[in-house]
Amino acid sequence: MPMTRALRRALAEPLPFASSVSAPLLYGLGPGLFIFLFFSLFQPLGFSLLPALPRRFLFAGYGLVTALAIAANGLLLPRLLPRLFREERWNLGRQLLWMAWVTLTVALGAYAWSGAVCARFGLADGWVQPRTIVLDTFLIALLPITVISLANASRLQRRNATVVSEANRRLELALPSPPALEQVEIVAENGKDRLRLPLDELLAVQSEENYVRVHVAAGAAAPALLRSSLDRVARQLRPRHPLLFRCHRAWIVNLSRIARVEGNAQGLKLSLSGGSAVVPVARRYIGDFRRALAGR
């Protein structure tokens, strides 16, 4: 079924990590303010027929419910379902599911708030219909959120394409490798286990739970596994060896070993000379990566 395959490919298309997940408190304020202003200015769905005081309570509550629902979902769900919210696996399908879930929680919150305000001011029960409130919330919220998300993805796709083109041009200049005698040493948490090798042979360092895996060039020493956090390794290496760049929460890469750069809206992928590992560059590191490569 060509249409089914096309739909699956579209849903699997990488997207930037949802802002409401990566910065939920900040991101919740904007939509909350938008909802309050939207209802206050346009008074849709017959709200203009309500008395002024309960109307103001309703509109303020809708804005607050929106902000709290986005913030609470962004703070709690990634901790409860960490595998679902891995930044490198975020795609259009997960984005749409996330937006639908957040919109549903906003709708349920709006329904509860409407019932409380109607009970407080003695308004008719006809103003509190779950089906109507949930449907209206989806119609009001889902379209602009979808448009904004896709527009942001398109913007980041264009930006990353520029970074990819610029980076590959720089790589074609064949800038010199580090001096042959320059050595790098990684010390494990116990202070005893350590790995020492030429910097030119080190491709990347990858976090694997409580260990780090040291990727080396083909024909060099075998890849090593040391018990340490990547943060600790980064503190050891970066001040002494500027070519070793932290490009992801789970990766440090040797800039002099990058053979080619590719990318999409989610981030960049680095192919390394002398090895098979493909190293991701997370979206939040792209600006630093661009500057680091320019100063290589």
PDB file of C-alpha atoms in Angstrom:
ATOM      1  CA  MET A   1       0.000   0.000   0.000  1.00  0.00           C
ATOM      2  CA  PRO A   2       1.973   3.049  -1.248  1.00  0.00           C
ATOM      3  CA  MET A   3      -0.116   5.510   0.764  1.00  0.00           C
ATOM      4  CA  THR A   4       0.406   3.529   3.979  1.00  0.00           C
ATOM      5  CA  ARG A   5       4.173   3.369   3.404  1.00  0.00           C
ATOM      6  CA  ALA A   6       4.273   7.093   2.664  1.00  0.00           C
ATOM      7  CA  LEU A   7       2.341   7.830   5.848  1.00  0.00           C
ATOM      8  CA  ARG A   8       4.704   5.667   7.903  1.00  0.00           C
ATOM      9  CA  ARG A   9       7.724   7.436   6.410  1.00  0.00           C
ATOM     10  CA  ALA A  10       6.175  10.815   7.177  1.00  0.00           C
ATOM     11  CA  LEU A  11       5.410   9.857  10.799  1.00  0.00           C
ATOM     12  CA  ALA A  12       8.980   8.573  11.230  1.00  0.00           C
ATOM     13  CA  GLU A  13      10.477  11.829   9.943  1.00  0.00           C
ATOM     14  CA  PRO A  14      12.814  13.242  12.627  1.00  0.00           C
ATOM     15  CA  LEU A  15      11.632  16.415  14.324  1.00  0.00           C
ATOM     16  CA  PRO A  16      13.145  18.789  16.858  1.00  0.00           C
ATOM     17  CA  PHE A  17      12.523  17.733  20.441  1.00  0.00           C
ATOM     18  CA  ALA A  18       9.202  19.209  21.636  1.00  0.00           C
ATOM     19  CA  SER A  19       9.791  22.526  23.397  1.00  0.00           C
ATOM     20  CA  SER A  20       7.126  21.647  25.946  1.00  0.00           C
ATOM     21  CA  VAL A  21       9.275  18.640  26.913  1.00  0.00           C
ATOM     22  CA  SER A  22      12.710  20.291  26.940  1.00  0.00           C
ATOM     23  CA  ALA A  23      11.562  23.540  28.614  1.00  0.00           C
ATOM     24  CA  PRO A  24       8.046  22.903  29.988  1.00  0.00           C
ATOM     25  CA  LEU A  25       7.789  25.782  32.472  1.00  0.00           C
ATOM     26  CA  LEU A  26       8.855  28.395  29.941  1.00  0.00           C
ATOM     27  CA  TYR A  27       6.884  26.879  27.075  1.00  0.00           C
ATOM     28  CA  GLY A  28       3.664  26.671  29.109  1.00  0.00           C
ATOM     29  CA  LEU A  29       3.523  30.438  29.641  1.00  0.00           C
ATOM     30  CA  GLY A  30       3.161  31.338  25.956  1.00  0.00           C
ATOM     31  CA  PRO A  31       0.174  29.116  25.101  1.00  0.00           C
ATOM     32  CA  GLY A  32      -1.453  29.983  28.429  1.00  0.00           C
ATOM     33  CA  LEU A  33      -1.230  33.688  27.675  1.00  0.00           C
ATOM     34  CA  PHE A  34      -2.416  33.103  24.105  1.00  0.00           C
ATOM     35  CA  ILE A  35      -5.528  31.218  25.286  1.00  0.00           C
ATOM     36  CA  PHE A  36      -6.383  33.943  27.799  1.00  0.00           C
ATOM     37  CA  LEU A  37      -5.995  36.736  25.227  1.00  0.00           C
ATOM     38  CA  PHE A  38      -7.799  34.777  22.511  1.00  0.00           C
ATOM     39  CA  PHE A  39     -10.897  34.241  24.644  1.00  0.00           C
ATOM     40  CA  SER A  40     -10.778  37.748  26.105  1.00  0.00           C
ATOM     41  CA  LEU A  41     -10.581  39.444  22.706  1.00  0.00           C
ATOM     42  CA  PHE A  42     -12.863  37.256  20.583  1.00  0.00           C
ATOM     43  CA  GLN A  43     -15.171  35.658  23.181  1.00  0.00           C
ATOM     44  CA  PRO A  44     -16.033  32.751  20.825  1.00  0.00           C
ATOM     45  CA  LEU A  45     -18.528  29.910  21.242  1.00  0.00           C
ATOM     46  CA  GLY A  46     -21.214  32.085  22.838  1.00  0.00           C
ATOM     47  CA  PHE A  47     -19.107  33.258  25.800  1.00  0.00           C
ATOM     48  CA  SER A  48     -20.182  36.846  25.123  1.00  0.00           C
ATOM     49  CA  LEU A  49     -23.652  35.884  26.424  1.00  0.00           C
ATOM     50  CA  LEU A  50     -22.269  35.192  29.908  1.00  0.00           C
ATOM     51  CA  PRO A  51     -22.112  37.841  32.643  1.00  0.00           C
ATOM     52  CA  ALA A  52     -18.794  39.716  32.805  1.00  0.00           C
ATOM     53  CA  LEU A  53     -17.526  38.375  36.142  1.00  0.00           C
ATOM     54  CA  PRO A  54     -17.836  34.608  35.499  1.00  0.00           C
ATOM     55  CA  ARG A  55     -16.589  35.209  31.962  1.00  0.00           C
ATOM     56  CA  ARG A  56     -13.369  36.753  33.323  1.00  0.00           C
ATOM     57  CA  PHE A  57     -12.956  33.848  35.740  1.00  0.00           C
ATOM     58  CA  LEU A  58     -13.403  31.360  32.925  1.00  0.00           C
ATOM     59  CA  PHE A  59     -10.905  33.028  30.599  1.00  0.00           C
ATOM     60  CA  ALA A  60      -8.234  33.425  33.282  1.00  0.00           C
ATOM     61  CA  GLY A  61      -8.756  29.819  34.321  1.00  0.00           C
ATOM     62  CA  TYR A  62      -8.461  28.523  30.762  1.00  0.00           C
ATOM     63  CA  GLY A  63      -5.117  30.284  30.394  1.00  0.00           C
ATOM     64  CA  LEU A  64      -3.883  28.941  33.722  1.00  0.00           C
ATOM     65  CA  VAL A  65      -5.096  25.391  32.961  1.00  0.00           C
ATOM     66  CA  THR A  66      -3.280  25.475  29.603  1.00  0.00           C
ATOM     67  CA  ALA A  67       0.004  26.618  31.153  1.00  0.00           C
ATOM     68  CA  LEU A  68      -0.197  24.113  34.011  1.00  0.00           C
ATOM     69  CA  ALA A  69      -1.152  21.180  31.763  1.00  0.00           C
ATOM     70  CA  ILE A  70       1.787  21.805  29.421  1.00  0.00           C
ATOM     71  CA  ALA A  71       4.233  22.305  32.291  1.00  0.00           C
ATOM     72  CA  ALA A  72       3.018  19.282  34.275  1.00  0.00           C
ATOM     73  CA  ASN A  73       3.120  16.972  31.251  1.00  0.00           C
ATOM     74  CA  GLY A  74       6.565  18.203  30.256  1.00  0.00           C
ATOM     75  CA  LEU A  75       7.936  17.744  33.761  1.00  0.00           C
ATOM     76  CA  LEU A  76       6.348  14.414  34.688  1.00  0.00           C
ATOM     77  CA  LEU A  77       5.924  12.240  31.594  1.00  0.00           C
ATOM     78  CA  PRO A  78       9.597  12.238  30.454  1.00  0.00           C
ATOM     79  CA  ARG A  79      10.512  10.990  33.923  1.00  0.00           C
ATOM     80  CA  LEU A  80       7.810   8.323  33.894  1.00  0.00           C
ATOM     81  CA  LEU A  81       8.423   7.217  30.274  1.00  0.00           C
ATOM     82  CA  PRO A  82      12.072   8.092  29.545  1.00  0.00           C
ATOM     83  CA  ARG A  83      12.415   5.718  26.573  1.00  0.00           C
ATOM     84  CA  LEU A  84       9.528   7.397  24.761  1.00  0.00           C
ATOM     85  CA  PHE A  85      11.074  10.837  25.191  1.00  0.00           C
ATOM     86  CA  ARG A  86      14.617  10.218  23.984  1.00  0.00           C
ATOM     87  CA  GLU A  87      15.634  13.274  22.007  1.00  0.00           C
ATOM     88  CA  GLU A  88      17.346  11.320  19.242  1.00  0.00           C
ATOM     89  CA  ARG A  89      14.182   9.249  18.621  1.00  0.00           C
ATOM     90  CA  TRP A  90      11.725  12.127  18.475  1.00  0.00           C
ATOM     91  CA  ASN A  91       9.771  12.194  15.205  1.00  0.00           C
ATOM     92  CA  LEU A  92       6.568  13.514  13.660  1.00  0.00           C
ATOM     93  CA  GLY A  93       4.475  10.598  14.927  1.00  0.00           C
ATOM     94  CA  ARG A  94       5.561  11.114  18.532  1.00  0.00           C
ATOM     95  CA  GLN A  95       5.126  14.865  18.163  1.00  0.00           C
ATOM     96  CA  LEU A  96       1.525  14.457  17.020  1.00  0.00           C
ATOM     97  CA  LEU A  97       0.761  12.000  19.824  1.00  0.00           C
ATOM     98  CA  TRP A  98       2.337  14.360  22.325  1.00  0.00           C
ATOM     99  CA  MET A  99       0.335  17.347  21.097  1.00  0.00           C
ATOM    100  CA  ALA A 100      -2.902  15.333  21.120  1.00  0.00           C
ATOM    101  CA  TRP A 101      -2.277  14.144  24.690  1.00  0.00           C
ATOM    102  CA  VAL A 102      -1.419  17.626  25.976  1.00  0.00           C
ATOM    103  CA  THR A 103      -4.484  19.067  24.230  1.00  0.00           C
ATOM    104  CA  LEU A 104      -6.665  16.387  25.820  1.00  0.00           C
ATOM    105  CA  THR A 105      -5.359  17.201  29.302  1.00  0.00           C
ATOM    106  CA  VAL A 106      -5.983  20.897  28.640  1.00  0.00           C
ATOM    107  CA  ALA A 107      -9.537  20.050  27.551  1.00  0.00           C
ATOM    108  CA  LEU A 108     -10.198  17.982  30.675  1.00  0.00           C
ATOM    109  CA  GLY A 109      -8.805  20.760  32.836  1.00  0.00           C
ATOM    110  CA  ALA A 110     -10.996  23.298  31.038  1.00  0.00           C
ATOM    111  CA  TYR A 111     -14.024  21.070  31.592  1.00  0.00           C
ATOM    112  CA  ALA A 112     -13.320  20.809  35.339  1.00  0.00           C
ATOM    113  CA  TRP A 113     -12.753  24.575  35.594  1.00  0.00           C
ATOM    114  CA  SER A 114     -15.930  25.344  33.649  1.00  0.00           C
ATOM    115  CA  GLY A 115     -17.943  23.153  36.002  1.00  0.00           C
ATOM    116  CA  ALA A 116     -16.478  24.853  39.062  1.00  0.00           C
ATOM    117  CA  VAL A 117     -17.167  28.368  37.736  1.00  0.00           C
ATOM    118  CA  CYS A 118     -20.701  27.480  36.629  1.00  0.00           C
ATOM    119  CA  ALA A 119     -21.438  26.007  40.050  1.00  0.00           C
ATOM    120  CA  ARG A 120     -19.969  29.061  41.797  1.00  0.00           C
ATOM    121  CA  PHE A 121     -22.005  31.579  39.806  1.00  0.00           C
ATOM    122  CA  GLY A 122     -25.135  29.476  39.312  1.00  0.00           C
ATOM    123  CA  LEU A 123     -24.860  29.273  35.525  1.00  0.00           C
ATOM    124  CA  ALA A 124     -26.912  26.803  33.496  1.00  0.00           C
ATOM    125  CA  ASP A 125     -25.545  23.283  33.128  1.00  0.00           C
ATOM    126  CA  GLY A 126     -25.631  23.647  29.334  1.00  0.00           C
ATOM    127  CA  TRP A 127     -22.331  25.511  29.532  1.00  0.00           C
ATOM    128  CA  VAL A 128     -20.578  22.411  30.843  1.00  0.00           C
ATOM    129  CA  GLN A 129     -20.756  19.666  28.202  1.00  0.00           C
ATOM    130  CA  PRO A 130     -17.638  17.438  28.139  1.00  0.00           C
ATOM    131  CA  ARG A 131     -17.970  16.542  24.467  1.00  0.00           C
ATOM    132  CA  THR A 132     -18.340  20.166  23.429  1.00  0.00           C
ATOM    133  CA  ILE A 133     -15.473  21.439  25.573  1.00  0.00           C
ATOM    134  CA  VAL A 134     -13.064  18.689  24.480  1.00  0.00           C
ATOM    135  CA  LEU A 135     -13.916  19.110  20.795  1.00  0.00           C
ATOM    136  CA  ASP A 136     -13.699  22.907  20.936  1.00  0.00           C
ATOM    137  CA  THR A 137     -10.331  22.699  22.707  1.00  0.00           C
ATOM    138  CA  PHE A 138      -8.936  20.451  19.982  1.00  0.00           C
ATOM    139  CA  LEU A 139     -10.254  22.752  17.257  1.00  0.00           C
ATOM    140  CA  ILE A 140      -8.792  25.857  18.911  1.00  0.00           C
ATOM    141  CA  ALA A 141      -5.446  24.428  20.027  1.00  0.00           C
ATOM    142  CA  LEU A 142      -4.388  21.611  17.733  1.00  0.00           C
ATOM    143  CA  LEU A 143      -4.223  23.459  14.414  1.00  0.00           C
ATOM    144  CA  PRO A 144      -1.988  26.363  15.524  1.00  0.00           C
ATOM    145  CA  ILE A 145       0.253  24.018  17.533  1.00  0.00           C
ATOM    146  CA  THR A 146       0.683  21.742  14.511  1.00  0.00           C
ATOM    147  CA  VAL A 147       1.428  24.641  12.185  1.00  0.00           C
ATOM    148  CA  ILE A 148       3.966  26.123  14.605  1.00  0.00           C
ATOM    149  CA  SER A 149       5.684  22.752  15.122  1.00  0.00           C
ATOM    150  CA  LEU A 150       5.998  22.022  11.410  1.00  0.00           C
ATOM    151  CA  ALA A 151       7.151  25.569  10.667  1.00  0.00           C
ATOM    152  CA  ASN A 152       9.813  25.239  13.354  1.00  0.00           C
ATOM    153  CA  ALA A 153      10.920  21.897  11.902  1.00  0.00           C
ATOM    154  CA  SER A 154      11.201  23.465   8.448  1.00  0.00           C
ATOM    155  CA  ARG A 155      13.242  26.359   9.846  1.00  0.00           C
ATOM    156  CA  LEU A 156      15.652  24.011  11.625  1.00  0.00           C
ATOM    157  CA  GLN A 157      15.912  21.821   8.526  1.00  0.00           C
ATOM    158  CA  ARG A 158      17.045  24.836   6.498  1.00  0.00           C
ATOM    159  CA  ARG A 159      19.447  25.970   9.214  1.00  0.00           C
ATOM    160  CA  ASN A 160      21.014  22.533   9.585  1.00  0.00           C
ATOM    161  CA  ALA A 161      21.347  22.198   5.813  1.00  0.00           C
ATOM    162  CA  THR A 162      23.389  25.399   5.882  1.00  0.00           C
ATOM    163  CA  VAL A 163      25.545  24.047   8.718  1.00  0.00           C
ATOM    164  CA  VAL A 164      26.088  20.762   6.837  1.00  0.00           C
ATOM    165  CA  SER A 165      27.139  22.535   3.654  1.00  0.00           C
ATOM    166  CA  GLU A 166      29.465  24.873   5.543  1.00  0.00           C
ATOM    167  CA  ALA A 167      31.006  22.037   7.580  1.00  0.00           C
ATOM    168  CA  ASN A 168      31.681  19.843   4.557  1.00  0.00           C
ATOM    169  CA  ARG A 169      33.348  22.750   2.759  1.00  0.00           C
ATOM    170  CA  ARG A 170      35.671  23.172   5.720  1.00  0.00           C
ATOM    171  CA  LEU A 171      36.415  19.451   5.814  1.00  0.00           C
ATOM    172  CA  GLU A 172      37.423  19.555   2.142  1.00  0.00           C
ATOM    173  CA  LEU A 173      40.246  21.926   3.124  1.00  0.00           C
ATOM    174  CA  ALA A 174      41.941  18.917   4.747  1.00  0.00           C
ATOM    175  CA  LEU A 175      43.063  20.811   7.818  1.00  0.00           C
ATOM    176  CA  PRO A 176      46.043  19.227   9.588  1.00  0.00           C
ATOM    177  CA  SER A 177      45.671  16.468  12.137  1.00  0.00           C
ATOM    178  CA  PRO A 178      46.979  16.878  15.691  1.00  0.00           C
ATOM    179  CA  PRO A 179      50.729  16.392  16.186  1.00  0.00           C
ATOM    180  CA  ALA A 180      51.739  12.737  16.052  1.00  0.00           C
ATOM    181  CA  LEU A 181      53.274  12.855  19.525  1.00  0.00           C
ATOM    182  CA  GLU A 182      50.244  14.350  21.248  1.00  0.00           C
ATOM    183  CA  GLN A 183      48.855  11.818  23.702  1.00  0.00           C
ATOM    184  CA  VAL A 184      45.480  11.596  25.411  1.00  0.00           C
ATOM    185  CA  GLU A 185      44.820   9.816  28.693  1.00  0.00           C
ATOM    186  CA  ILE A 186      41.432   8.764  30.083  1.00  0.00           C
ATOM    187  CA  VAL A 187      41.332   7.758  33.745  1.00  0.00           C
ATOM    188  CA  ALA A 188      38.521   5.613  35.170  1.00  0.00           C
ATOM    189  CA  GLU A 189      36.599   6.494  38.314  1.00  0.00           C
ATOM    190  CA  ASN A 190      38.776   4.252  40.471  1.00  0.00           C
ATOM    191  CA  GLY A 191      41.836   6.278  39.502  1.00  0.00           C
ATOM    192  CA  LYS A 192      43.754   3.116  38.560  1.00  0.00           C
ATOM    193  CA  ASP A 193      42.335   1.907  35.243  1.00  0.00           C
ATOM    194  CA  ARG A 194      43.427   4.223  32.474  1.00  0.00           C
ATOM    195  CA  LEU A 195      43.874   4.362  28.723  1.00  0.00           C
ATOM    196  CA  ARG A 196      46.647   6.279  27.021  1.00  0.00           C
ATOM    197  CA  LEU A 197      46.861   6.602  23.234  1.00  0.00           C
ATOM    198  CA  PRO A 198      47.799   9.109  20.507  1.00  0.00           C
ATOM    199  CA  LEU A 199      45.132  11.746  20.032  1.00  0.00           C
ATOM    200  CA  ASP A 200      45.089  11.076  16.290  1.00  0.00           C
ATOM    201  CA  GLU A 201      43.975   7.464  16.942  1.00  0.00           C
ATOM    202  CA  LEU A 202      41.043   8.475  19.142  1.00  0.00           C
ATOM    203  CA  LEU A 203      37.815   8.767  17.146  1.00  0.00           C
ATOM    204  CA  ALA A 204      35.166   9.297  19.808  1.00  0.00           C
ATOM    205  CA  VAL A 205      34.092   8.482  23.348  1.00  0.00           C
ATOM    206  CA  GLN A 206      30.601   7.084  23.876  1.00  0.00           C
ATOM    207  CA  SER A 207      28.603   6.813  27.094  1.00  0.00           C
ATOM    208  CA  GLU A 208      27.178   3.355  27.852  1.00  0.00           C
ATOM    209  CA  GLU A 209      25.287   3.456  31.158  1.00  0.00           C
ATOM    210  CA  ASN A 210      28.002   3.559  33.866  1.00  0.00           C
ATOM    211  CA  TYR A 211      30.847   3.116  31.379  1.00  0.00           C
ATOM    212  CA  VAL A 212      32.444   4.913  28.458  1.00  0.00           C
ATOM    213  CA  ARG A 213      33.479   3.177  25.254  1.00  0.00           C
ATOM    214  CA  VAL A 214      36.556   4.600  23.548  1.00  0.00           C
ATOM    215  CA  HIS A 215      36.329   4.269  19.760  1.00  0.00           C
ATOM    216  CA  VAL A 216      39.729   4.132  18.063  1.00  0.00           C
ATOM    217  CA  ALA A 217      40.930   4.129  14.476  1.00  0.00           C
ATOM    218  CA  ALA A 218      41.033   0.842  12.581  1.00  0.00           C
ATOM    219  CA  GLY A 219      44.345  -0.923  13.151  1.00  0.00           C
ATOM    220  CA  ALA A 220      45.022   0.900  16.424  1.00  0.00           C
ATOM    221  CA  ALA A 221      44.507  -0.562  19.887  1.00  0.00           C
ATOM    222  CA  ALA A 222      41.250  -2.425  20.536  1.00  0.00           C
ATOM    223  CA  PRO A 223      38.274  -0.315  21.705  1.00  0.00           C
ATOM    224  CA  ALA A 224      38.338   0.090  25.470  1.00  0.00           C
ATOM    225  CA  LEU A 225      35.569   0.161  28.050  1.00  0.00           C
ATOM    226  CA  LEU A 226      36.209   2.149  31.225  1.00  0.00           C
ATOM    227  CA  ARG A 227      33.941   2.721  34.209  1.00  0.00           C
ATOM    228  CA  SER A 228      33.304   6.466  34.194  1.00  0.00           C
ATOM    229  CA  SER A 229      30.665   9.031  33.304  1.00  0.00           C
ATOM    230  CA  LEU A 230      30.981  11.006  30.091  1.00  0.00           C
ATOM    231  CA  ASP A 231      30.783  14.248  32.070  1.00  0.00           C
ATOM    232  CA  ARG A 232      33.864  13.198  34.017  1.00  0.00           C
ATOM    233  CA  VAL A 233      35.737  12.272  30.832  1.00  0.00           C
ATOM    234  CA  ALA A 234      34.783  15.608  29.251  1.00  0.00           C
ATOM    235  CA  ARG A 235      36.222  17.469  32.242  1.00  0.00           C
ATOM    236  CA  GLN A 236      39.465  15.508  31.846  1.00  0.00           C
ATOM    237  CA  LEU A 237      39.875  15.944  28.116  1.00  0.00           C
ATOM    238  CA  ARG A 238      38.389  19.176  26.823  1.00  0.00           C
ATOM    239  CA  PRO A 239      40.683  21.677  28.600  1.00  0.00           C
ATOM    240  CA  ARG A 240      43.788  19.845  27.347  1.00  0.00           C
ATOM    241  CA  HIS A 241      42.586  18.775  23.922  1.00  0.00           C
ATOM    242  CA  PRO A 242      40.302  21.344  22.201  1.00  0.00           C
ATOM    243  CA  LEU A 243      39.792  18.975  19.249  1.00  0.00           C
ATOM    244  CA  LEU A 244      37.737  16.669  21.506  1.00  0.00           C
ATOM    245  CA  PHE A 245      34.257  18.159  21.370  1.00  0.00           C
ATOM    246  CA  ARG A 246      31.169  17.207  23.405  1.00  0.00           C
ATOM    247  CA  CYS A 247      28.509  16.972  20.698  1.00  0.00           C
ATOM    248  CA  HIS A 248      25.769  14.983  22.422  1.00  0.00           C
ATOM    249  CA  ARG A 249      24.760  13.864  25.893  1.00  0.00           C
ATOM    250  CA  ALA A 250      26.301  10.469  25.036  1.00  0.00           C
ATOM    251  CA  TRP A 251      29.222  11.391  22.733  1.00  0.00           C
ATOM    252  CA  ILE A 252      32.550  13.220  22.553  1.00  0.00           C
ATOM    253  CA  VAL A 253      34.058  13.370  19.063  1.00  0.00           C
ATOM    254  CA  ASN A 254      37.552  14.084  17.727  1.00  0.00           C
ATOM    255  CA  LEU A 255      36.990  16.971  15.299  1.00  0.00           C
ATOM    256  CA  SER A 256      40.104  16.077  13.308  1.00  0.00           C
ATOM    257  CA  ARG A 257      38.572  12.668  12.477  1.00  0.00           C
ATOM    258  CA  ILE A 258      35.318  13.906  10.948  1.00  0.00           C
ATOM    259  CA  ALA A 259      35.051  12.802   7.322  1.00  0.00           C
ATOM    260  CA  ARG A 260      31.555  14.011   6.463  1.00  0.00           C
ATOM    261  CA  VAL A 261      28.590  15.788   8.021  1.00  0.00           C
ATOM    262  CA  GLU A 262      24.915  15.044   7.304  1.00  0.00           C
ATOM    263  CA  GLY A 263      21.781  16.297   9.011  1.00  0.00           C
ATOM    264  CA  ASN A 264      18.088  16.970   9.291  1.00  0.00           C
ATOM    265  CA  ALA A 265      15.769  19.018  11.520  1.00  0.00           C
ATOM    266  CA  GLN A 266      16.591  16.822  14.536  1.00  0.00           C
ATOM    267  CA  GLY A 267      20.358  17.284  14.398  1.00  0.00           C
ATOM    268  CA  LEU A 268      23.559  16.306  12.606  1.00  0.00           C
ATOM    269  CA  LYS A 269      25.332  12.994  11.959  1.00  0.00           C
ATOM    270  CA  LEU A 270      29.118  12.733  11.724  1.00  0.00           C
ATOM    271  CA  SER A 271      30.912  10.029   9.726  1.00  0.00           C
ATOM    272  CA  LEU A 272      34.456   9.443  10.980  1.00  0.00           C
ATOM    273  CA  SER A 273      37.540   8.535   8.992  1.00  0.00           C
ATOM    274  CA  GLY A 274      39.106   5.281  10.104  1.00  0.00           C
ATOM    275  CA  GLY A 275      36.026   3.924  11.859  1.00  0.00           C
ATOM    276  CA  SER A 276      32.436   2.817  11.381  1.00  0.00           C
ATOM    277  CA  ALA A 277      30.799   4.782  14.217  1.00  0.00           C
ATOM    278  CA  VAL A 278      28.286   7.458  13.207  1.00  0.00           C
ATOM    279  CA  VAL A 279      28.224  10.176  15.844  1.00  0.00           C
ATOM    280  CA  PRO A 280      25.145  12.347  16.433  1.00  0.00           C
ATOM    281  CA  VAL A 281      25.291  16.065  17.147  1.00  0.00           C
ATOM    282  CA  ALA A 282      22.304  17.041  19.278  1.00  0.00           C
ATOM    283  CA  ARG A 283      20.330  20.139  18.364  1.00  0.00           C
ATOM    284  CA  ARG A 284      21.494  22.099  21.407  1.00  0.00           C
ATOM    285  CA  TYR A 285      25.166  21.532  20.494  1.00  0.00           C
ATOM    286  CA  ILE A 286      24.930  22.584  16.831  1.00  0.00           C
ATOM    287  CA  GLY A 287      25.900  26.217  17.392  1.00  0.00           C
ATOM    288  CA  ASP A 288      28.960  25.227  19.447  1.00  0.00           C
ATOM    289  CA  PHE A 289      29.860  22.567  16.883  1.00  0.00           C
ATOM    290  CA  ARG A 290      29.732  25.113  14.096  1.00  0.00           C
ATOM    291  CA  ARG A 291      32.069  27.450  15.995  1.00  0.00           C
ATOM    292  CA  ALA A 292      34.403  24.622  17.027  1.00  0.00           C
ATOM    293  CA  LEU A 293      34.763  23.366  13.464  1.00  0.00           C
ATOM    294  CA  ALA A 294      35.383  26.889  12.206  1.00  0.00           C
ATOM    295  CA  GLY A 295      38.228  27.269  14.684  1.00  0.00           C
ATOM    296  CA  ARG A 296      39.749  23.877  13.966  1.00  0.00           C
TER     297      ARG A 296
END
